[in-house]
């Protein structure tokens, strides 16, 4: 039930034919400077990113409405008006909703690592997914990934370092160094390190 006052700010994307430019407030998305926080959770990182870049539009995407509500309430409280919360499944968002070369940067921070062998198929990062990330990024766009789970982090680095579609360049995160997501804060409090990496798009998909 969408019955909370903050729900009117959250876009629920279930229709397969919906395009980013069909969404109210994003009709001119092609002319904007857009970053996407994919699986944003409660969105502490998202809010700080939006405050750092008030002239950019930040898309905050997650499947969990409760987390998007927390993010939305914080944005209302702190007067942040450049975040668009999207309730949507990540693969659907990338494959069907976002057009070619629309985003400047995609953040995938501390995604669920699905450490058990039999659950590996649930991981978001795989070669199909990275092709979609490449497609939606603008020329020289950036893909930012982080994880506390070393085997997952290494597996993603192996896929990304092998593909001709991207080149690693961690300097591309200098402008957001020190901005932590909710899960990074949580892992750090437990003494775990979160690794960050960035790749730059090499060429059009
Ligand atoms: C471990 S949390 C990380 C949240 C946030 N990025 C952070 O670092 O604090 C993973 C988030 O991804 C969301 N998520 C998982 N699978 C998803 C999917 N297929 N599409 C969209 N969101 C997803 C979950 O609901 C959850 O909020």
Short mmCIF file of N, CA, C and O and ligand atoms in Angstrom, two decimals, residues 37-46 61-65 67 88-92 107-114 122 124 146 180-187, ligand 1:
data_model
loop_
_atom_site.label_atom_id
_atom_site.label_comp_id
_atom_site.label_asym_id
_atom_site.label_seq_id
_atom_site.Cartn_x
_atom_site.Cartn_y
_atom_site.Cartn_z
N UNK A 37 22.38 5.94 -8.33
CA UNK A 37 22.80 5.10 -7.20
C UNK A 37 21.90 3.86 -7.24
O UNK A 37 20.72 3.92 -6.88
N UNK A 38 22.49 2.75 -7.69
CA UNK A 38 21.73 1.53 -7.95
C UNK A 38 21.72 0.65 -6.70
O UNK A 38 22.78 0.26 -6.22
N UNK A 39 20.52 0.36 -6.19
CA UNK A 39 20.44 -0.37 -4.91
C UNK A 39 20.88 0.57 -3.80
O UNK A 39 21.73 0.26 -2.97
N UNK A 40 20.24 1.75 -3.79
CA UNK A 40 20.69 2.85 -2.91
C UNK A 40 20.43 2.57 -1.43
O UNK A 40 21.04 3.19 -0.56
N UNK A 41 19.50 1.65 -1.12
CA UNK A 41 19.16 1.40 0.28
C UNK A 41 18.58 2.66 0.92
O UNK A 41 17.80 3.39 0.29
N UNK A 42 18.97 2.92 2.16
CA UNK A 42 18.42 4.09 2.88
C UNK A 42 19.02 5.40 2.37
O UNK A 42 18.56 6.48 2.73
N UNK A 43 20.08 5.29 1.58
CA UNK A 43 20.54 6.40 0.77
C UNK A 43 21.33 7.53 1.44
O UNK A 43 21.29 8.65 0.96
N UNK A 44 22.08 7.23 2.50
CA UNK A 44 22.92 8.30 3.08
C UNK A 44 23.93 8.80 2.05
O UNK A 44 24.17 10.01 1.93
N UNK A 45 24.51 7.86 1.28
CA UNK A 45 25.46 8.24 0.22
C UNK A 45 24.75 9.12 -0.81
O UNK A 45 25.26 10.16 -1.22
N UNK A 46 23.55 8.69 -1.19
CA UNK A 46 22.78 9.39 -2.24
C UNK A 46 22.53 10.85 -1.85
O UNK A 46 22.70 11.76 -2.66
N UNK A 61 17.74 4.27 -6.94
CA UNK A 61 16.91 3.12 -7.32
C UNK A 61 17.05 1.98 -6.32
O UNK A 61 18.16 1.61 -5.94
N UNK A 62 15.91 1.43 -5.93
CA UNK A 62 15.92 0.27 -5.04
C UNK A 62 14.58 -0.46 -5.19
O UNK A 62 13.60 0.14 -5.61
N UNK A 63 14.60 -1.75 -4.82
CA UNK A 63 13.33 -2.49 -4.83
C UNK A 63 12.56 -2.32 -3.53
O UNK A 63 11.36 -2.56 -3.50
N UNK A 64 13.22 -1.92 -2.48
CA UNK A 64 12.56 -1.91 -1.17
C UNK A 64 11.97 -0.54 -0.85
O UNK A 64 12.68 0.44 -0.64
N UNK A 65 10.64 -0.49 -0.80
CA UNK A 65 9.93 0.77 -0.60
C UNK A 65 10.28 1.39 0.76
O UNK A 65 10.41 2.61 0.88
N UNK A 67 13.04 1.40 2.38
CA UNK A 67 14.33 2.12 2.32
C UNK A 67 14.18 3.42 1.52
O UNK A 67 14.74 4.45 1.89
N UNK A 88 12.29 0.22 -8.37
CA UNK A 88 12.44 -0.54 -9.62
C UNK A 88 13.52 -1.61 -9.43
O UNK A 88 14.44 -1.44 -8.61
N UNK A 89 13.39 -2.67 -10.17
CA UNK A 89 14.39 -3.73 -10.15
C UNK A 89 15.57 -3.27 -11.02
O UNK A 89 15.37 -2.76 -12.13
N UNK A 90 16.77 -3.48 -10.52
CA UNK A 90 17.96 -2.91 -11.16
C UNK A 90 18.16 -3.37 -12.61
O UNK A 90 18.47 -2.56 -13.49
N UNK A 91 17.96 -4.67 -12.85
CA UNK A 91 18.21 -5.18 -14.22
C UNK A 91 17.19 -4.60 -15.20
O UNK A 91 17.52 -4.26 -16.33
N UNK A 92 15.94 -4.47 -14.72
CA UNK A 92 14.88 -3.91 -15.57
C UNK A 92 15.18 -2.44 -15.86
O UNK A 92 15.02 -1.98 -17.01
N UNK A 107 26.71 4.25 -9.57
CA UNK A 107 27.29 3.75 -8.32
C UNK A 107 26.58 2.45 -7.95
O UNK A 107 25.34 2.43 -7.87
N UNK A 108 27.33 1.42 -7.73
CA UNK A 108 26.77 0.15 -7.21
C UNK A 108 27.57 -0.16 -5.94
O UNK A 108 28.69 -0.67 -6.00
N UNK A 109 26.98 0.24 -4.80
CA UNK A 109 27.75 0.23 -3.55
C UNK A 109 27.27 -0.87 -2.62
O UNK A 109 26.08 -0.98 -2.32
N UNK A 110 28.22 -1.66 -2.18
CA UNK A 110 27.95 -2.77 -1.25
C UNK A 110 26.73 -3.59 -1.66
O UNK A 110 25.84 -3.83 -0.83
N UNK A 111 26.66 -4.01 -2.95
CA UNK A 111 25.50 -4.86 -3.31
C UNK A 111 25.57 -6.19 -2.56
O UNK A 111 26.66 -6.60 -2.14
N UNK A 112 24.41 -6.83 -2.41
CA UNK A 112 24.38 -8.12 -1.71
C UNK A 112 25.38 -9.07 -2.37
O UNK A 112 25.28 -9.30 -3.58
N UNK A 113 26.32 -9.63 -1.59
CA UNK A 113 27.38 -10.44 -2.23
C UNK A 113 26.99 -11.88 -2.55
O UNK A 113 27.67 -12.53 -3.33
N UNK A 114 25.87 -12.35 -2.00
CA UNK A 114 25.43 -13.74 -2.23
C UNK A 114 26.62 -14.69 -2.18
O UNK A 114 27.01 -15.27 -3.21
N UNK A 122 22.28 -14.83 -8.20
CA UNK A 122 21.54 -13.64 -7.75
C UNK A 122 22.39 -12.37 -7.80
O UNK A 122 21.86 -11.28 -7.65
N UNK A 124 24.18 -9.13 -8.84
CA UNK A 124 23.85 -8.19 -9.92
C UNK A 124 24.96 -8.14 -10.96
O UNK A 124 24.70 -8.11 -12.15
N UNK A 146 31.65 -0.85 -5.07
CA UNK A 146 32.32 -1.08 -3.78
C UNK A 146 31.79 -2.35 -3.16
O UNK A 146 30.64 -2.76 -3.41
N UNK A 180 30.41 7.98 2.55
CA UNK A 180 30.16 6.55 2.77
C UNK A 180 28.68 6.22 2.70
O UNK A 180 27.84 7.01 3.12
N UNK A 181 28.41 5.02 2.21
CA UNK A 181 27.02 4.54 2.20
C UNK A 181 26.68 3.97 3.58
O UNK A 181 27.56 3.75 4.41
N UNK A 182 25.39 3.72 3.79
CA UNK A 182 24.96 3.17 5.09
C UNK A 182 25.65 1.84 5.39
O UNK A 182 26.08 1.60 6.51
N UNK A 183 25.75 0.99 4.35
CA UNK A 183 26.39 -0.30 4.61
C UNK A 183 27.88 -0.14 4.84
O UNK A 183 28.45 -0.85 5.66
N UNK A 184 28.53 0.79 4.16
CA UNK A 184 29.96 0.98 4.42
C UNK A 184 30.17 1.44 5.86
O UNK A 184 31.08 0.95 6.54
N UNK A 185 29.31 2.34 6.33
CA UNK A 185 29.43 2.81 7.72
C UNK A 185 29.26 1.61 8.66
O UNK A 185 30.04 1.41 9.59
N UNK A 186 28.25 0.79 8.35
CA UNK A 186 27.99 -0.38 9.20
C UNK A 186 29.19 -1.34 9.22
O UNK A 186 29.64 -1.79 10.26
N UNK A 187 29.74 -1.64 8.03
CA UNK A 187 30.88 -2.57 7.97
C UNK A 187 32.10 -1.98 8.67
O UNK A 187 32.81 -2.68 9.37
C1 LIG B 1 23.38 -4.44 0.90
S1 LIG B 1 22.24 -3.19 0.51
C2 LIG B 1 23.32 -1.79 0.09
C3 LIG B 1 22.58 -0.49 0.13
C4 LIG B 1 23.43 0.74 -0.16
N1 LIG B 1 23.96 0.72 -1.51
C5 LIG B 1 24.53 0.87 0.84
O1 LIG B 1 25.69 0.63 0.48
O2 LIG B 1 24.22 1.22 1.97
C6 LIG B 1 21.69 -3.68 -1.10
C7 LIG B 1 20.50 -2.88 -1.58
O3 LIG B 1 20.22 -3.26 -2.92
C8 LIG B 1 18.83 -3.46 -3.06
N2 LIG B 1 18.67 -4.46 -4.13
C9 LIG B 1 19.04 -5.75 -4.10
N3 LIG B 1 18.77 -6.34 -5.27
C10 LIG B 1 18.20 -5.39 -6.05
C11 LIG B 1 17.69 -5.39 -7.37
N4 LIG B 1 17.71 -6.50 -8.11
N5 LIG B 1 17.19 -4.24 -7.86
C12 LIG B 1 17.16 -3.10 -7.10
N6 LIG B 1 17.62 -3.06 -5.85
C13 LIG B 1 18.14 -4.17 -5.32
C14 LIG B 1 18.35 -3.94 -1.72
O4 LIG B 1 16.97 -3.69 -1.54
C15 LIG B 1 19.23 -3.14 -0.78
O5 LIG B 1 18.64 -1.92 -0.39
#
